[in-house]
PDB file of C-alpha atoms and ligand atoms in Angstrom:
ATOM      1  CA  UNK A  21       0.312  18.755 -32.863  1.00  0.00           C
ATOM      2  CA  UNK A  22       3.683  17.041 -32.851  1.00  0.00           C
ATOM      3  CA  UNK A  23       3.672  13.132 -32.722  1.00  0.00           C
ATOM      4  CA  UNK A  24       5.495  12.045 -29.567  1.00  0.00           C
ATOM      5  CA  UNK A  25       8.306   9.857 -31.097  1.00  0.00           C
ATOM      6  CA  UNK A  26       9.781  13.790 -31.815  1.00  0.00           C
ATOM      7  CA  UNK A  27      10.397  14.069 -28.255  1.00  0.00           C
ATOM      8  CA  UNK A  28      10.226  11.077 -26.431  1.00  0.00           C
ATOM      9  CA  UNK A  29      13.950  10.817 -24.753  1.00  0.00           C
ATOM     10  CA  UNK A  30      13.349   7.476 -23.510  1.00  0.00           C
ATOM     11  CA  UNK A  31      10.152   5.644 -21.869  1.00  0.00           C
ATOM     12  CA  UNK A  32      10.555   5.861 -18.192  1.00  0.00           C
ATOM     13  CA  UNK A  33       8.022   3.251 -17.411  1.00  0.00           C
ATOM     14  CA  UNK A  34       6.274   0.660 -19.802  1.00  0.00           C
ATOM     15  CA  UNK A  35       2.686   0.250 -19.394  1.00  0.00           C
ATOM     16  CA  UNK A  36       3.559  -3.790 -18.215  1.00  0.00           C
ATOM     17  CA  UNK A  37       5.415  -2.496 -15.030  1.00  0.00           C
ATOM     18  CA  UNK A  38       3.139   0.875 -14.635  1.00  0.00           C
ATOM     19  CA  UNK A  39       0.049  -2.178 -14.504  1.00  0.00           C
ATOM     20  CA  UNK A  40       1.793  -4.462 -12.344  1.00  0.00           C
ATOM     21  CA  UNK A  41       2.682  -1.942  -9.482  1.00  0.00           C
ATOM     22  CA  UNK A  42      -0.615  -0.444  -9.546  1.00  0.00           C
ATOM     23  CA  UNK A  43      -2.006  -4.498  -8.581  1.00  0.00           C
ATOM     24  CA  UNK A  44       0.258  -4.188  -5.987  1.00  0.00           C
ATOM     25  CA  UNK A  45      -0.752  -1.070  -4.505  1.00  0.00           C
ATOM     26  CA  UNK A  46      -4.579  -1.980  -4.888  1.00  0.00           C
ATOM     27  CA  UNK A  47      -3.481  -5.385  -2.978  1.00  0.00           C
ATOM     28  CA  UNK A  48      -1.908  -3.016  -0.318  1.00  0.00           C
ATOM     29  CA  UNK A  49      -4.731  -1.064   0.076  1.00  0.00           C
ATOM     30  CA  UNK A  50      -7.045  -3.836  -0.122  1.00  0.00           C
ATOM     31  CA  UNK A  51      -5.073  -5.237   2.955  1.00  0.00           C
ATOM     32  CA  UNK A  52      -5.098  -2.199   4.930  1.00  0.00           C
ATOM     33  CA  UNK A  53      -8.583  -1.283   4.864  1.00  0.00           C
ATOM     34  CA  UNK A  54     -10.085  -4.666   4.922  1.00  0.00           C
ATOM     35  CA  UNK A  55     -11.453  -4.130   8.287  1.00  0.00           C
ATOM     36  CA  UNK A  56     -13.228  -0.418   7.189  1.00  0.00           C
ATOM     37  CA  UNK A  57     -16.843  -0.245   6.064  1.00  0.00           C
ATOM     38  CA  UNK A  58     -15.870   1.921   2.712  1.00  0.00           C
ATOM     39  CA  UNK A  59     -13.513   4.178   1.198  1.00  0.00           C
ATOM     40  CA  UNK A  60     -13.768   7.342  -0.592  1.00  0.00           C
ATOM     41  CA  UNK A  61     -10.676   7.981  -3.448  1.00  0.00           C
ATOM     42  CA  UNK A  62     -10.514  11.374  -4.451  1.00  0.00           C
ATOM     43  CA  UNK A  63      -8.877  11.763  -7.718  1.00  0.00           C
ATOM     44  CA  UNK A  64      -7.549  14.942  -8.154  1.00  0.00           C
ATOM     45  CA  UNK A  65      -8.214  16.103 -11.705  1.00  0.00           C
ATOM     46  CA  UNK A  66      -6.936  15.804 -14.194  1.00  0.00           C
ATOM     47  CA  UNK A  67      -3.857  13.736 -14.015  1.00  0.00           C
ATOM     48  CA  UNK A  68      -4.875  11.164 -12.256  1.00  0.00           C
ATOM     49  CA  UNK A  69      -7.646   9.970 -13.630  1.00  0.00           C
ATOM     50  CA  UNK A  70      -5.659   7.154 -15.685  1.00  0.00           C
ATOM     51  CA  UNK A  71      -4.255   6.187 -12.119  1.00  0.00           C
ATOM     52  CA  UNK A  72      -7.676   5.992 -10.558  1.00  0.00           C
ATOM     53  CA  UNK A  73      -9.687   3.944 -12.868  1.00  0.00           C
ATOM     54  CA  UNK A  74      -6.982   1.192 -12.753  1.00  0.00           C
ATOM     55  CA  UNK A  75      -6.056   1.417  -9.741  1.00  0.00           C
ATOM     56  CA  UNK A  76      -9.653   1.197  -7.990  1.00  0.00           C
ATOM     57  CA  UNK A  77     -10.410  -1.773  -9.968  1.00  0.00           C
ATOM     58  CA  UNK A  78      -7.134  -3.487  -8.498  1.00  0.00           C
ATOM     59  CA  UNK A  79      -9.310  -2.984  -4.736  1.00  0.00           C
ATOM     60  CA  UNK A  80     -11.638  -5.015  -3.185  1.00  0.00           C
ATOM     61  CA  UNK A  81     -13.221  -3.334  -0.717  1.00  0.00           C
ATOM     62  CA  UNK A  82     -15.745  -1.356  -0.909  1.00  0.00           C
ATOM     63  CA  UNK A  83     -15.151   2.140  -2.339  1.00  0.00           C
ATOM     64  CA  UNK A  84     -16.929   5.669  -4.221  1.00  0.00           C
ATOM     65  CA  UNK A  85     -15.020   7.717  -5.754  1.00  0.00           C
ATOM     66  CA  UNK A  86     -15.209  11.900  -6.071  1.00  0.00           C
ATOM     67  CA  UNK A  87     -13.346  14.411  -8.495  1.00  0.00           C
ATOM     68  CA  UNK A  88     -11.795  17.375  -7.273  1.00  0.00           C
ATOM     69  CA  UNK A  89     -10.274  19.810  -9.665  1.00  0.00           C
ATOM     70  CA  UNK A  90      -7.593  22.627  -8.810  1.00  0.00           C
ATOM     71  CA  UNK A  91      -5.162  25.077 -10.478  1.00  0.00           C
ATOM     72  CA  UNK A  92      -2.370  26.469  -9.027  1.00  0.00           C
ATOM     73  CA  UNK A  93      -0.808  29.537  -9.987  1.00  0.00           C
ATOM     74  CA  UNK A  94       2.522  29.075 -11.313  1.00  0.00           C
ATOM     75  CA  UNK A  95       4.979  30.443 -13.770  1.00  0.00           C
ATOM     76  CA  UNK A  96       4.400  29.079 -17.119  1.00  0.00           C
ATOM     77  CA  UNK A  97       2.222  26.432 -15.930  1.00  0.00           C
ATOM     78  CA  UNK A  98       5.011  24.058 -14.933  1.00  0.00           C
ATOM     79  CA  UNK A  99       5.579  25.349 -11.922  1.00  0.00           C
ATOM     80  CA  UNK A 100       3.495  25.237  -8.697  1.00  0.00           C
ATOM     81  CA  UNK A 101       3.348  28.347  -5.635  1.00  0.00           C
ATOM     82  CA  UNK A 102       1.341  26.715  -3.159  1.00  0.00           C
ATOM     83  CA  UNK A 103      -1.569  29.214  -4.279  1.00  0.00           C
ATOM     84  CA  UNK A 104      -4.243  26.274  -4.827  1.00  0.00           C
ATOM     85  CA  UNK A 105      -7.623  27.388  -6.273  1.00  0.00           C
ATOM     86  CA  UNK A 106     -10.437  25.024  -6.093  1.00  0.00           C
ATOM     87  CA  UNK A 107     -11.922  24.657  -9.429  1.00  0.00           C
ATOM     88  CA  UNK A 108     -14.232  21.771  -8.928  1.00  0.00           C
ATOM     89  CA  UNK A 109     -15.621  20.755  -5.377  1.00  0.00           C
ATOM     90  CA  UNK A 110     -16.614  17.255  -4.099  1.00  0.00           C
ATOM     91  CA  UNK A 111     -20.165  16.109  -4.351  1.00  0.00           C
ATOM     92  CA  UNK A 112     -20.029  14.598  -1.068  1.00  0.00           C
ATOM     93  CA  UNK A 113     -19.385  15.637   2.713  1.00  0.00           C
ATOM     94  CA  UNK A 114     -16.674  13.544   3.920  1.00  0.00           C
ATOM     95  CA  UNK A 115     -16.867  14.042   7.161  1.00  0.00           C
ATOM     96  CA  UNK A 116     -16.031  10.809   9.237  1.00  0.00           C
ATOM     97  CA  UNK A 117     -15.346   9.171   5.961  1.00  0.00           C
ATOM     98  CA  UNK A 118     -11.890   7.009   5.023  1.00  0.00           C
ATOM     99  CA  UNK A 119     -10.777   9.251   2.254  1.00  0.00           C
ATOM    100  CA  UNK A 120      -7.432   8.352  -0.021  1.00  0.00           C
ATOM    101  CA  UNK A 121      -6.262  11.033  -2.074  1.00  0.00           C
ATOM    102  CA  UNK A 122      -5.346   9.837  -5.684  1.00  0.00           C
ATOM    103  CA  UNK A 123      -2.396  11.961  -7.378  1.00  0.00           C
ATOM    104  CA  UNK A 124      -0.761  11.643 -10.537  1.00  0.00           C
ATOM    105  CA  UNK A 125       2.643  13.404  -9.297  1.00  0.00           C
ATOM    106  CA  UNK A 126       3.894  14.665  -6.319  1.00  0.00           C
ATOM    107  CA  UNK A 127       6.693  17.274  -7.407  1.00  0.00           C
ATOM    108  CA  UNK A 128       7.571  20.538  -5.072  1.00  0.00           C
ATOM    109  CA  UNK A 129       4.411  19.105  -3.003  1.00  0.00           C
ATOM    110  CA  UNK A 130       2.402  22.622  -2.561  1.00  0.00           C
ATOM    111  CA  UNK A 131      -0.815  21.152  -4.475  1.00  0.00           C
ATOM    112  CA  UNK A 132      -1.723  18.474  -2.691  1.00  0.00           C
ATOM    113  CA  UNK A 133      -0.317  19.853   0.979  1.00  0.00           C
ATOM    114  CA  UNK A 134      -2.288  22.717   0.537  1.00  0.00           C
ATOM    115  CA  UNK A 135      -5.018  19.958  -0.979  1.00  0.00           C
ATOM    116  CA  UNK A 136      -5.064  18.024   2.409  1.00  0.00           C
ATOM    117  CA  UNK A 137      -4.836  21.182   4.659  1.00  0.00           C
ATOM    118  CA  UNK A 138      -8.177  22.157   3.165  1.00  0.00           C
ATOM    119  CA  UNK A 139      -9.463  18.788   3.408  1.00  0.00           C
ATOM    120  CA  UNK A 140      -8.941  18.037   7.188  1.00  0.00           C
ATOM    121  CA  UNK A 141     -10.678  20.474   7.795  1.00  0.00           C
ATOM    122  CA  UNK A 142     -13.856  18.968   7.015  1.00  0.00           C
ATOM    123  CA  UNK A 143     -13.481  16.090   9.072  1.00  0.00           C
ATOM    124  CA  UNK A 144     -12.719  12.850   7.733  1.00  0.00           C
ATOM    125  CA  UNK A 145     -12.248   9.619  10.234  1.00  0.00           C
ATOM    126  CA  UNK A 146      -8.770   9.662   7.744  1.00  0.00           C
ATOM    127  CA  UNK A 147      -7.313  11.343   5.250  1.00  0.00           C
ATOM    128  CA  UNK A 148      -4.151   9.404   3.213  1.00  0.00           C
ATOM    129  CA  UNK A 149      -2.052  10.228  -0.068  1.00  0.00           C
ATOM    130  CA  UNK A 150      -1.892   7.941  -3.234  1.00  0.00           C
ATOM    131  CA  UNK A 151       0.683   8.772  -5.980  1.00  0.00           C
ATOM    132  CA  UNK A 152       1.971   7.063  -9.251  1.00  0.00           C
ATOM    133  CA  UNK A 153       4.759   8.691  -9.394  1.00  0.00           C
ATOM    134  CA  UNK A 154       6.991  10.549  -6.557  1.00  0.00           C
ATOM    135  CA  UNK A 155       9.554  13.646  -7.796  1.00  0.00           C
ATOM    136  CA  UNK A 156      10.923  13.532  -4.069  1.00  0.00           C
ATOM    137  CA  UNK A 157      14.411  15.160  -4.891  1.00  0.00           C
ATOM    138  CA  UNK A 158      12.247  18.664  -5.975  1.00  0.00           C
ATOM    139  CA  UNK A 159      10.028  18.602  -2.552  1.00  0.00           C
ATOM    140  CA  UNK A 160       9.723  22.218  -0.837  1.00  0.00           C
ATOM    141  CA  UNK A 161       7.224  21.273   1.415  1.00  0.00           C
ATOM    142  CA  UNK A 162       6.898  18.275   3.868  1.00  0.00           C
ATOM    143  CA  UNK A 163       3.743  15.948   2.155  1.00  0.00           C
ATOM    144  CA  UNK A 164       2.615  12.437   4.161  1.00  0.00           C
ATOM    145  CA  UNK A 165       2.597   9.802   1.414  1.00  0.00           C
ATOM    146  CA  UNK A 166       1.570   6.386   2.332  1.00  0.00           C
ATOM    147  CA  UNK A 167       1.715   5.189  -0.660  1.00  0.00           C
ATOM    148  CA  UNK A 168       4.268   5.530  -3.975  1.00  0.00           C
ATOM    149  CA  UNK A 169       3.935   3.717  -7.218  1.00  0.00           C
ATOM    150  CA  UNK A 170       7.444   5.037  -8.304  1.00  0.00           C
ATOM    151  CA  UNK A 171      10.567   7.360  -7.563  1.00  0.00           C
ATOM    152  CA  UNK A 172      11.022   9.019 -10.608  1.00  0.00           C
ATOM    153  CA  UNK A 173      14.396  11.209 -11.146  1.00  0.00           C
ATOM    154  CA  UNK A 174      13.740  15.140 -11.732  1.00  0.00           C
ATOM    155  CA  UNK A 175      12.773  15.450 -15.355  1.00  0.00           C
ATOM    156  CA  UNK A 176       9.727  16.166 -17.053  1.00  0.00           C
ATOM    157  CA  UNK A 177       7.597  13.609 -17.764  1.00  0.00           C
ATOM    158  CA  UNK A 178       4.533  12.664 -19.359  1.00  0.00           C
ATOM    159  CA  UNK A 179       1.917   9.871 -20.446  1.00  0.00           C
ATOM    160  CA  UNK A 180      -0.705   7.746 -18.119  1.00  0.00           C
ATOM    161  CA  UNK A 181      -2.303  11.148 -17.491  1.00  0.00           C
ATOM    162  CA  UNK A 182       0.562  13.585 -16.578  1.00  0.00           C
ATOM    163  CA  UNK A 183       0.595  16.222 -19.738  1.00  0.00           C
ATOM    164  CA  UNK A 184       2.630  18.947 -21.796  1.00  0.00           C
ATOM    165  CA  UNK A 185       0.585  21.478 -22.089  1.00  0.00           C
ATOM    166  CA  UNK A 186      -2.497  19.203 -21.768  1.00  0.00           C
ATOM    167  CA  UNK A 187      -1.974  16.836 -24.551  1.00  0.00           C
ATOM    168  CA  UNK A 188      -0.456  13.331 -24.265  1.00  0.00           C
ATOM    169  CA  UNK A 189      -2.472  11.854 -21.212  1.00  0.00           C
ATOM    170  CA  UNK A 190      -3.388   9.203 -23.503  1.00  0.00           C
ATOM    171  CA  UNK A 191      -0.459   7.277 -24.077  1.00  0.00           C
ATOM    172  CA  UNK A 192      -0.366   4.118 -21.730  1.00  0.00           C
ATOM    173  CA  UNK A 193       3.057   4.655 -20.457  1.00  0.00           C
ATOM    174  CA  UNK A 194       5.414   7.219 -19.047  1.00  0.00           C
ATOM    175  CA  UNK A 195       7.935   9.203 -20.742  1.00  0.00           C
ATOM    176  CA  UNK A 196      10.193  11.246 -20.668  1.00  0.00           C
ATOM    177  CA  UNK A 197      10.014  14.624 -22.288  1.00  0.00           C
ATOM    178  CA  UNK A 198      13.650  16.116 -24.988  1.00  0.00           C
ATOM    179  CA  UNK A 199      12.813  19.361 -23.798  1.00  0.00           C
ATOM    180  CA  UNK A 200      15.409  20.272 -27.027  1.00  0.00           C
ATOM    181  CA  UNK A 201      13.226  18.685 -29.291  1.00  0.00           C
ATOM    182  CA  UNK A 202       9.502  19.453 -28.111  1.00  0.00           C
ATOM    183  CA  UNK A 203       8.222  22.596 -29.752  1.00  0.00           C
ATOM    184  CA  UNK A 204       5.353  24.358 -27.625  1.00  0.00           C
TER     185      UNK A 204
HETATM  186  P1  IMP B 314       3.443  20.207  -7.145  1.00  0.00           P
HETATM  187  O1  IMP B 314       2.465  21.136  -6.503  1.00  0.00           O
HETATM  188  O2  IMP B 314       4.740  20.907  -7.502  1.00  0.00           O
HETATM  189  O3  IMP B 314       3.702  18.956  -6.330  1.00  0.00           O
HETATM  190  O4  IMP B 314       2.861  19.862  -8.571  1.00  0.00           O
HETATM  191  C1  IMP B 314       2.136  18.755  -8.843  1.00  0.00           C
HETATM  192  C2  IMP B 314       1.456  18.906 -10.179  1.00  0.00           C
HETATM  193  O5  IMP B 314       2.352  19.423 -11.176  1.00  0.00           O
HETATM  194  C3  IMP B 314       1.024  17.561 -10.691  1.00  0.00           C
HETATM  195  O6  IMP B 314      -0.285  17.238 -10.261  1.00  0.00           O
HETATM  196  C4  IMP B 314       1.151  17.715 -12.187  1.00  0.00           C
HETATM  197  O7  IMP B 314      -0.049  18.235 -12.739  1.00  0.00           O
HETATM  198  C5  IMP B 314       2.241  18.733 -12.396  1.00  0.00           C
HETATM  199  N1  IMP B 314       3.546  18.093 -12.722  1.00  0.00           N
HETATM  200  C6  IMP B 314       4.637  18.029 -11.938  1.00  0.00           C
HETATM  201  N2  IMP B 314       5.658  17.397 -12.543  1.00  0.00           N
HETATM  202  C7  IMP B 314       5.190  17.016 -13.754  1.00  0.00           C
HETATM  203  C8  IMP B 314       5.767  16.296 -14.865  1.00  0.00           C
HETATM  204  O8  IMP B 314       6.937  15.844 -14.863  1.00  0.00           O
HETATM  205  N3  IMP B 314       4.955  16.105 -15.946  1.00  0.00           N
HETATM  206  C9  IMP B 314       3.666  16.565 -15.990  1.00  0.00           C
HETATM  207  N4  IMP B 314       3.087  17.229 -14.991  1.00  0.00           N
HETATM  208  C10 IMP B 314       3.836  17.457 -13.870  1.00  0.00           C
HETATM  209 MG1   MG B 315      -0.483  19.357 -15.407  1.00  0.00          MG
END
């Protein structure tokens, strides 16, 4: 496995700023929900699971949270079609529930619009998007965020739970990826 200094191009976002947005956004959804019973954040595995655990403790009303897992077929894996396979199901019905959908990335946008398509149909009282990080100059289909962490620029990133090729999710910031030097 190749150490990440081999490829790292330049850190996009240091784990200070990623921390201190992520307050913010909890303060923003604090704010907006303060006068709902609960709310249900669905992380969508496996990216955003970095996102989620900081981010719900940066809220302060009262929340659950569910894992949903799903592939979509792409070409070489980087790549999404907008053919989304659930992998892993909620746990809970969410019908009439306050739901927030946590993402890692929104790229092309087929995962998670195909994500909330399926979703609505079960019924929640609402049903809102959460991403880190936003790739909105690659969107192909229209996607409702409410709320962005950051605009990133097109290029391939990885750290705070986004992967290559399922490693790296570890490292506490964002980077970006040499595509010249990273060997696969
Ligand atoms: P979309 O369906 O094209 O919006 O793809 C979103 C998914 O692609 C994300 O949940 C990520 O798993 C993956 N993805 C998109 N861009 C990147 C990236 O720059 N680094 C790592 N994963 C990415
Ligand atoms: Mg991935």
């Amino acid at each position: 496995m190749q150490e990440y200094h081999e490829f790292l191009e330049e850190i996009l976002i240091p784990e200070d700023v990623l921390q201190k947005r992520i307050a913010e956004l909890g303060k923003q959804i604090s704010a907006d929900y303060a006068q709902n019973r609960d709310i249900l954040l669905i992380c969508i595995l496996r990216g955003g699971v970095l996102f989620l655990t900081d981010l719900m403790r940066q809220i302060s009303v009262p929340l659950a949270i569910e894992f949903m897992g799903v592939s979509s077929y792409g070409v070489g894996g980087r790549l999404s079609t907008g053919h989304v396979r659930i992998t892993l199901d909620l746990n809970v019905d969410i019908l009439g529930r306050d739901v927030i959908l946590v993402e890692d990335i929104i790229d092309s946008g087929h995962t998670i619009a195909a994500v909330l398509e399926m979703l609505e149909t079960r019924k929640p009282a609402s049903i809102c998007v959460c991403t880190l990080l936003d790739k909105a100059d690659r969107r192909e289909v229209f996607v409702p965020v409410k709320y962005t962490g950051f605009s990133i620029p097109n290029k391939f990133v990885f750290g705070y739970g986004l992967d290559i090729d399922d490693y790296y999710r570890n490292l506490p910031f964002i980077g970006v990826v040499d595509l010249n030097k990273y060997k696969p």
